[in-house]
Amino acid sequence: MLVSGAQAAWILCAGFYLLRLGGQLMVHTALTATARQFPLDAGKALGAIALGLSLALALLPVAAVQINHLAGWRIAWLINAVVLITGVVLAISCVPRAAETPRPQ
């Protein structure tokens, strides 16, 4: 949302910097949470996550360019923010509350 509403170059640069750090943090968080949730089959679960990440890296830039072409760059960034927030809310709602994860033996 910061990038879509930027009125100055320094705000745009700050928004891109925060996007870069946030993207790295989300990938690391997804990998760590998956490995902790499935300790006995962590390799299989991380393989599925890596496959999904590769698929996203292949398809999402094409979708972003199409949205940018159809709606403009500010609306494209706003749509991206709404989709991201919705995805985070859905992901958090799927996380079990106070569940003990079994430890591998």
Coordinates of C-alpha atoms in Angstrom, one line a residue:
M1 CA 0.0 0.0 0.0
L2 CA 3.0 2.3 0.6
V3 CA 4.2 1.8 -2.9
S4 CA 0.8 2.4 -4.5
G5 CA 0.3 5.6 -2.6
A6 CA 3.9 7.0 -3.0
Q7 CA 4.0 10.7 -3.8
A8 CA 7.8 11.0 -3.6
A9 CA 10.7 9.0 -4.9
W10 CA 12.1 8.4 -1.3
I11 CA 8.7 6.9 -0.2
L12 CA 8.8 4.6 -3.3
C13 CA 12.3 3.5 -2.5
A14 CA 11.4 2.9 1.1
G15 CA 8.4 0.8 0.0
F16 CA 10.5 -1.3 -2.3
Y17 CA 13.1 -1.9 0.4
L18 CA 10.3 -3.0 2.9
L19 CA 8.9 -5.3 0.2
R20 CA 12.2 -6.9 -0.4
L21 CA 12.8 -7.5 3.3
G22 CA 9.2 -8.7 3.8
G23 CA 9.4 -11.1 0.9
Q24 CA 12.5 -12.7 2.3
L25 CA 10.9 -12.9 5.8
M26 CA 7.7 -14.5 4.5
V27 CA 9.7 -17.3 2.7
H28 CA 11.8 -18.0 5.7
T29 CA 8.7 -18.0 8.0
A30 CA 6.8 -20.4 5.6
L31 CA 9.8 -22.8 5.5
T32 CA 10.3 -22.8 9.3
A33 CA 6.6 -23.1 10.1
T34 CA 6.2 -26.0 7.7
A35 CA 9.2 -27.9 9.1
R36 CA 7.9 -27.4 12.6
Q37 CA 4.4 -28.5 11.8
F38 CA 5.5 -31.7 10.1
P39 CA 8.6 -32.9 11.9
L40 CA 8.4 -36.5 10.8
D41 CA 7.9 -35.6 7.1
A42 CA 9.7 -32.3 7.0
G43 CA 11.5 -33.1 3.8
K44 CA 8.3 -34.0 1.9
A45 CA 6.5 -30.9 3.2
L46 CA 9.5 -28.6 2.4
G47 CA 9.6 -30.1 -1.1
A48 CA 5.9 -29.2 -1.6
I49 CA 6.6 -25.7 -0.4
A50 CA 9.6 -25.3 -2.7
L51 CA 7.5 -26.5 -5.6
G52 CA 4.8 -24.0 -4.8
L53 CA 7.4 -21.2 -4.5
S54 CA 8.9 -22.1 -7.9
L55 CA 5.4 -22.1 -9.5
A56 CA 4.7 -18.7 -7.9
L57 CA 8.0 -17.3 -9.2
A58 CA 7.1 -18.5 -12.7
L59 CA 3.4 -17.3 -12.8
L60 CA 3.0 -14.3 -10.6
P61 CA 5.3 -11.9 -12.6
V62 CA 3.2 -12.6 -15.7
A63 CA 0.0 -11.9 -13.8
A64 CA 1.4 -8.7 -12.3
V65 CA 2.4 -7.4 -15.7
Q66 CA -1.1 -8.2 -17.1
I67 CA -2.8 -6.4 -14.1
N68 CA -0.4 -3.5 -14.5
H69 CA -1.2 -3.3 -18.2
L70 CA -5.0 -3.4 -17.6
A71 CA -5.4 -1.2 -14.5
G72 CA -2.2 0.8 -14.1
W73 CA 0.7 0.4 -11.7
R74 CA -0.9 2.0 -8.6
I75 CA -4.0 -0.1 -8.8
A76 CA -1.8 -3.2 -9.5
W77 CA 0.1 -2.6 -6.3
L78 CA -3.1 -2.0 -4.4
I79 CA -4.5 -5.3 -5.7
N80 CA -1.3 -7.0 -4.7
A81 CA -1.6 -5.6 -1.2
V82 CA -5.2 -6.8 -0.8
V83 CA -4.3 -10.3 -2.0
L84 CA -1.3 -10.4 0.3
I85 CA -3.3 -9.4 3.4
T86 CA -6.1 -11.8 2.5
G87 CA -3.6 -14.6 2.1
V88 CA -1.9 -13.8 5.4
V89 CA -5.2 -13.8 7.2
L90 CA -6.2 -17.1 5.7
A91 CA -2.8 -18.7 6.5
I92 CA -3.0 -17.5 10.1
S93 CA -6.5 -18.9 10.5
C94 CA -5.3 -22.3 9.4
V95 CA -2.5 -22.4 12.0
P96 CA -3.5 -24.6 15.0
R97 CA -3.8 -22.9 18.3
A98 CA -1.5 -24.0 21.2
A99 CA -1.0 -27.5 19.7
E100 CA 2.1 -29.5 20.7
T101 CA 4.0 -30.7 17.7
P102 CA 5.5 -34.2 18.1
R103 CA 9.2 -34.3 18.3
P104 CA 11.1 -36.8 16.1
Q105 CA 12.7 -39.6 18.0

